[in-house]
JSON list of C-alpha atoms in Angstrom, two decimals:
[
{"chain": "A", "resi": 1, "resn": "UNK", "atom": "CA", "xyz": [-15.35, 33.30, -5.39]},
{"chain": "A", "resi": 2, "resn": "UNK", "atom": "CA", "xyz": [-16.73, 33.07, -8.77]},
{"chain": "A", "resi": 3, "resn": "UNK", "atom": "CA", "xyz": [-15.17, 30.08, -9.81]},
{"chain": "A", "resi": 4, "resn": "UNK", "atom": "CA", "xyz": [-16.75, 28.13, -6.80]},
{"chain": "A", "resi": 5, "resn": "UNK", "atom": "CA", "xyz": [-20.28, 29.41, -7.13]},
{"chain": "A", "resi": 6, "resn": "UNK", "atom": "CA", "xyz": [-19.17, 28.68, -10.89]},
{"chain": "A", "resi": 7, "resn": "UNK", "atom": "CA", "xyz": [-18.14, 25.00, -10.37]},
{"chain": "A", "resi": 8, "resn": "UNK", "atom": "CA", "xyz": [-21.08, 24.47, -7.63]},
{"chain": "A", "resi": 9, "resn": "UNK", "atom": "CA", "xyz": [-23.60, 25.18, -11.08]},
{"chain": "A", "resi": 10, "resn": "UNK", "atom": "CA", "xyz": [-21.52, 22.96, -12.97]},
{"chain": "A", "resi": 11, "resn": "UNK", "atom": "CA", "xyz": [-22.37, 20.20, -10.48]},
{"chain": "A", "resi": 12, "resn": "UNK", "atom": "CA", "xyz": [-26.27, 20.51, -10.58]},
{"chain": "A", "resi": 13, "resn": "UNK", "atom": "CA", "xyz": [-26.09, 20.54, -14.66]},
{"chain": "A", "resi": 14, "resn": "UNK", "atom": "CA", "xyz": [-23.63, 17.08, -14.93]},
{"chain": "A", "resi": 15, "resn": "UNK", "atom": "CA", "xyz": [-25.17, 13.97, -16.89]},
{"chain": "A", "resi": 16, "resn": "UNK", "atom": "CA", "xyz": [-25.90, 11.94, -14.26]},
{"chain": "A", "resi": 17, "resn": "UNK", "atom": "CA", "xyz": [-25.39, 8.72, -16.50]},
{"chain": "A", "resi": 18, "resn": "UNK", "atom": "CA", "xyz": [-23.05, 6.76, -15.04]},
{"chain": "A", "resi": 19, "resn": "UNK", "atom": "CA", "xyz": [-21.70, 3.35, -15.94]},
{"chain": "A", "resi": 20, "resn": "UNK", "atom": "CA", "xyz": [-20.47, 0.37, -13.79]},
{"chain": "A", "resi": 21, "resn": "UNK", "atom": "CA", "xyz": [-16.94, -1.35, -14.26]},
{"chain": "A", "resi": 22, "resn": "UNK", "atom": "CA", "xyz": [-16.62, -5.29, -14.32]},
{"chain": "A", "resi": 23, "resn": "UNK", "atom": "CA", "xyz": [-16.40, -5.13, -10.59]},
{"chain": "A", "resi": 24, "resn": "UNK", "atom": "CA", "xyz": [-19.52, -3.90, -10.08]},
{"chain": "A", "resi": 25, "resn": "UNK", "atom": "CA", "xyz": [-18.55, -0.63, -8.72]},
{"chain": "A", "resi": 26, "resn": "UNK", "atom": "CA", "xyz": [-20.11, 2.48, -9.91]},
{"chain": "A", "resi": 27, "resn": "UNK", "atom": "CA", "xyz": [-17.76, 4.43, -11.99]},
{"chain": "A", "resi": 28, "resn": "UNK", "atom": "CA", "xyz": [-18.01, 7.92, -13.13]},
{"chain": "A", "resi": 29, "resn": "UNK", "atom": "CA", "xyz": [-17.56, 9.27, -17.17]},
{"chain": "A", "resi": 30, "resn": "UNK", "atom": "CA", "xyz": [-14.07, 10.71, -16.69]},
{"chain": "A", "resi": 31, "resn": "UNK", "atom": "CA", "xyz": [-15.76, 14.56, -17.16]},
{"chain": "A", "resi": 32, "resn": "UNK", "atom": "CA", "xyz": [-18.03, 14.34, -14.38]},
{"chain": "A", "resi": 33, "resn": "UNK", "atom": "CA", "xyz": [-15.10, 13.17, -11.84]},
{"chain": "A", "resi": 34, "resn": "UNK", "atom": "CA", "xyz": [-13.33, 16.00, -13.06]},
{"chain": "A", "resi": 35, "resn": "UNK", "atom": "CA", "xyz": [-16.06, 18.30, -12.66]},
{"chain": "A", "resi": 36, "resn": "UNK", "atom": "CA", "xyz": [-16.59, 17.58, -9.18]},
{"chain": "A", "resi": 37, "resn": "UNK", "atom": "CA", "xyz": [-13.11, 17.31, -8.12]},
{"chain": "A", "resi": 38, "resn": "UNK", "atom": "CA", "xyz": [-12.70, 20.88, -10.07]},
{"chain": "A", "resi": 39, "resn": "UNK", "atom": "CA", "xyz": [-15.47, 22.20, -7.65]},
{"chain": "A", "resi": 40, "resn": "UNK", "atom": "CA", "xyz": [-14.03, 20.91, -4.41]},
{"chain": "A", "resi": 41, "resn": "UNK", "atom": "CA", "xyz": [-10.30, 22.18, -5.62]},
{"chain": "A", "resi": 42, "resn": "UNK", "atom": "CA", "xyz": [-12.59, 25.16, -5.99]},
{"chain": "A", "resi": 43, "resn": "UNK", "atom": "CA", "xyz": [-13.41, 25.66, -2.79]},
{"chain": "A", "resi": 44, "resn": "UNK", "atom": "CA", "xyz": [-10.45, 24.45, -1.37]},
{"chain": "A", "resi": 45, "resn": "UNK", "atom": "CA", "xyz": [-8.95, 27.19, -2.98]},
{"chain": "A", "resi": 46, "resn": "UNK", "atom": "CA", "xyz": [-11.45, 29.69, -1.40]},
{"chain": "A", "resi": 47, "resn": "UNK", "atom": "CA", "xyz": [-11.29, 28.06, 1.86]},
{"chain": "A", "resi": 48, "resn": "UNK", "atom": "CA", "xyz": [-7.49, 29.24, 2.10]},
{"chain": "A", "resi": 49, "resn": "UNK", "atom": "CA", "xyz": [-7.52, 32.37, 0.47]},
{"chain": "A", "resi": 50, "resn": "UNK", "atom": "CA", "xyz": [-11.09, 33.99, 1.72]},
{"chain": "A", "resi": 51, "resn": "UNK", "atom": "CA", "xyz": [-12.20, 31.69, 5.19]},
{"chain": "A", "resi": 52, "resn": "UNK", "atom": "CA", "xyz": [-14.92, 33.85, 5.98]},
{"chain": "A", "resi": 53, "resn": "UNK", "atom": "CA", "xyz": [-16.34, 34.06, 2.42]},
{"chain": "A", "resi": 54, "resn": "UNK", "atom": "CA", "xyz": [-16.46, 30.35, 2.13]},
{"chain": "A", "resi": 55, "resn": "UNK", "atom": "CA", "xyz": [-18.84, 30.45, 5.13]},
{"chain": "A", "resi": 56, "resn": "UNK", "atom": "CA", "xyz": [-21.86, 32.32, 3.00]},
{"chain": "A", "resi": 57, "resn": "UNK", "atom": "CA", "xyz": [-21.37, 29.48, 1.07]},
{"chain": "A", "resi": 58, "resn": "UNK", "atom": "CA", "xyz": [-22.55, 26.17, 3.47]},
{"chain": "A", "resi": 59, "resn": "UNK", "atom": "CA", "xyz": [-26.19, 26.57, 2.58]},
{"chain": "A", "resi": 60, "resn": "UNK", "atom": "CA", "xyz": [-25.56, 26.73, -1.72]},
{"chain": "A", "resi": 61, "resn": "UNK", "atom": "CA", "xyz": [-23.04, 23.24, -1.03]},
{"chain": "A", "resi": 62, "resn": "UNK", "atom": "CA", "xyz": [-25.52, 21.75, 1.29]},
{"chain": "A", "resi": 63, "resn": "UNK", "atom": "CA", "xyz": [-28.45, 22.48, -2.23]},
{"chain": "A", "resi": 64, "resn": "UNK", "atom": "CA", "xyz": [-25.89, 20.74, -4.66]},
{"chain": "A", "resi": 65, "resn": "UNK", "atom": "CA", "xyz": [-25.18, 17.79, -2.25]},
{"chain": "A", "resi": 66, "resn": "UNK", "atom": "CA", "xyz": [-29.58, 17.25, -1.60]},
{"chain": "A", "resi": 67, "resn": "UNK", "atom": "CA", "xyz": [-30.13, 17.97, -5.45]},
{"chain": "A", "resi": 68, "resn": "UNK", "atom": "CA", "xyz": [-27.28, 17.38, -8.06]},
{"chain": "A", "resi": 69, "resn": "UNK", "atom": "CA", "xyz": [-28.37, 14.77, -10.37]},
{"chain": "A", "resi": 70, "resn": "UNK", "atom": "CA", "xyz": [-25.55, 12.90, -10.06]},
{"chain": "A", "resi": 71, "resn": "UNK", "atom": "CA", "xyz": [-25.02, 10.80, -6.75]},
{"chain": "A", "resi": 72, "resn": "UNK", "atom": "CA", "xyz": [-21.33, 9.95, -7.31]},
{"chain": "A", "resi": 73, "resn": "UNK", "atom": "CA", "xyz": [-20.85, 13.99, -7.61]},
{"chain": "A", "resi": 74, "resn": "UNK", "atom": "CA", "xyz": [-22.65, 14.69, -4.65]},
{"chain": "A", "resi": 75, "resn": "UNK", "atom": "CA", "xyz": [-20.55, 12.15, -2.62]},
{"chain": "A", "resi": 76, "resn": "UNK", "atom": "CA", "xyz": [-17.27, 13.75, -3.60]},
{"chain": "A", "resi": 77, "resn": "UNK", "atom": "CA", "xyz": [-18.28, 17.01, -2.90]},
{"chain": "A", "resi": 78, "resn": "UNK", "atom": "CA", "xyz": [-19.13, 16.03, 0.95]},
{"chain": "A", "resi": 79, "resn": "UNK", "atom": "CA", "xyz": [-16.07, 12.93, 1.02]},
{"chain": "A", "resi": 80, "resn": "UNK", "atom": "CA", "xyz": [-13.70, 15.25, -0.19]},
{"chain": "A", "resi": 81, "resn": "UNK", "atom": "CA", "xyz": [-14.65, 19.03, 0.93]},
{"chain": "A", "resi": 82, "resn": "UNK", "atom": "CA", "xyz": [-17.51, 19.00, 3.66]},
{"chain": "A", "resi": 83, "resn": "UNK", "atom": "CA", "xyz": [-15.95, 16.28, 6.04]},
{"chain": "A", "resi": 84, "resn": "UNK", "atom": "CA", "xyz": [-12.49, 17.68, 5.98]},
{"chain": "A", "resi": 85, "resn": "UNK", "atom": "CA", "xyz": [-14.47, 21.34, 6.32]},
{"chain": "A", "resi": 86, "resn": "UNK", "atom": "CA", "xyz": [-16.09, 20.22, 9.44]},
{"chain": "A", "resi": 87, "resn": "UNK", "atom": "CA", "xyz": [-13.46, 18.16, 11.21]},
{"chain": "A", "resi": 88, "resn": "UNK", "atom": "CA", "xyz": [-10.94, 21.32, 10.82]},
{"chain": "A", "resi": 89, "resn": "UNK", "atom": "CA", "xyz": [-13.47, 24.18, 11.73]},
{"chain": "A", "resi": 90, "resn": "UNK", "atom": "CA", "xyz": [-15.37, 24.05, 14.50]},
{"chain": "A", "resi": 91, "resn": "UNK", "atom": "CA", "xyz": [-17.48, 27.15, 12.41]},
{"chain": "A", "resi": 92, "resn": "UNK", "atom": "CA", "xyz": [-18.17, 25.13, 9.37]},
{"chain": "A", "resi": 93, "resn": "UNK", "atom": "CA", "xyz": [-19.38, 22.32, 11.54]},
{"chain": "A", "resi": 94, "resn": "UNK", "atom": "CA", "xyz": [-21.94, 24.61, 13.43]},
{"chain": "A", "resi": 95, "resn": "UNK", "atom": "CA", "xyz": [-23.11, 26.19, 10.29]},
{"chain": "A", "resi": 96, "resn": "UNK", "atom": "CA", "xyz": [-23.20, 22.55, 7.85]},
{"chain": "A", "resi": 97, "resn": "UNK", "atom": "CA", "xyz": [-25.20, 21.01, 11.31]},
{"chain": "A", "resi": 98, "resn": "UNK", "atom": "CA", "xyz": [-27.76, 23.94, 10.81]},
{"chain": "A", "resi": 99, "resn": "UNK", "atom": "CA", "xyz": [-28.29, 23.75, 6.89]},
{"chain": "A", "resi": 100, "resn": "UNK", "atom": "CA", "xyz": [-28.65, 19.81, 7.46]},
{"chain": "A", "resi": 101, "resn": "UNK", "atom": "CA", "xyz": [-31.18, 20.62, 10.32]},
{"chain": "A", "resi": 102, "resn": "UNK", "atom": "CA", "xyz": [-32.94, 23.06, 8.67]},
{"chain": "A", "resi": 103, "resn": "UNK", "atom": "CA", "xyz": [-33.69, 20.48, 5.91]}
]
C-alpha cells in the first residue's frame, strides 16, 4: 500500500520535460518512463495482493491522471493500469465512472 500511494506522489513531482525523437513522436527521459511504469507495477501489485484496498484508491489515480505534470505519465498510468482495471472489474469501472463524473 505504501509503495503505491508512494509511486502515485512520484508521478505528480516528475519533470515534465520531454523531448521528441526524429520521428516526431514524443518520447519520454528514460526516468520518467520508469517512474510511471514503477507506479502502475505498483498497483498492479496491490491489485492482486489487497483488491479491496486498491478500491480506496480510484479517486487519488483519477488526481494524478487530471494533474501530473507530465502528459506522457498520465497516459501510461490510465493505458496501462485504469483500462485493464475497468475492463476486468466491473467494481473499478463503477467507481473510475464516478470519480470521472464527479469531475
Amino acid at each position: 500500500e505504501a509503495k503505491a500511494v508512494e509511486a502515485l506522489v512520484e508521478l505528480l513531482w516528475v519533470d515534465p520535460q520531454t523531448r521528441q525523437d526524429t520521428s516526431g513522436h514524443l518520447r519520454l527521459p528514460g526516468g520518467v518512463q520508469a517512474t510511471a511504469m514503477r507506479c502502475v507495477s505498483a498497483l498492479k501489485s496491490l491489485k492482486a495482493t489487497q483488491d479491496d484496498t486498491l478500491l480506496d484508491f480510484v479517486v487519488p489515480i483519477i488526481n494524478v491522471i487530471l494533474h501530473a505534470p507530465c502528459m506522457e505519465c498520465r497516459k501510461l498510468l490510465w493505458e496501462n493500469f485504469v483500462l485493464d482495471a475497468v475492463r476486468n472489474d466491473v467494481a473499478f469501472g463503477h467507481l473510475f465512472f464516478w470519480a470521472l463524473r464527479a469531475v
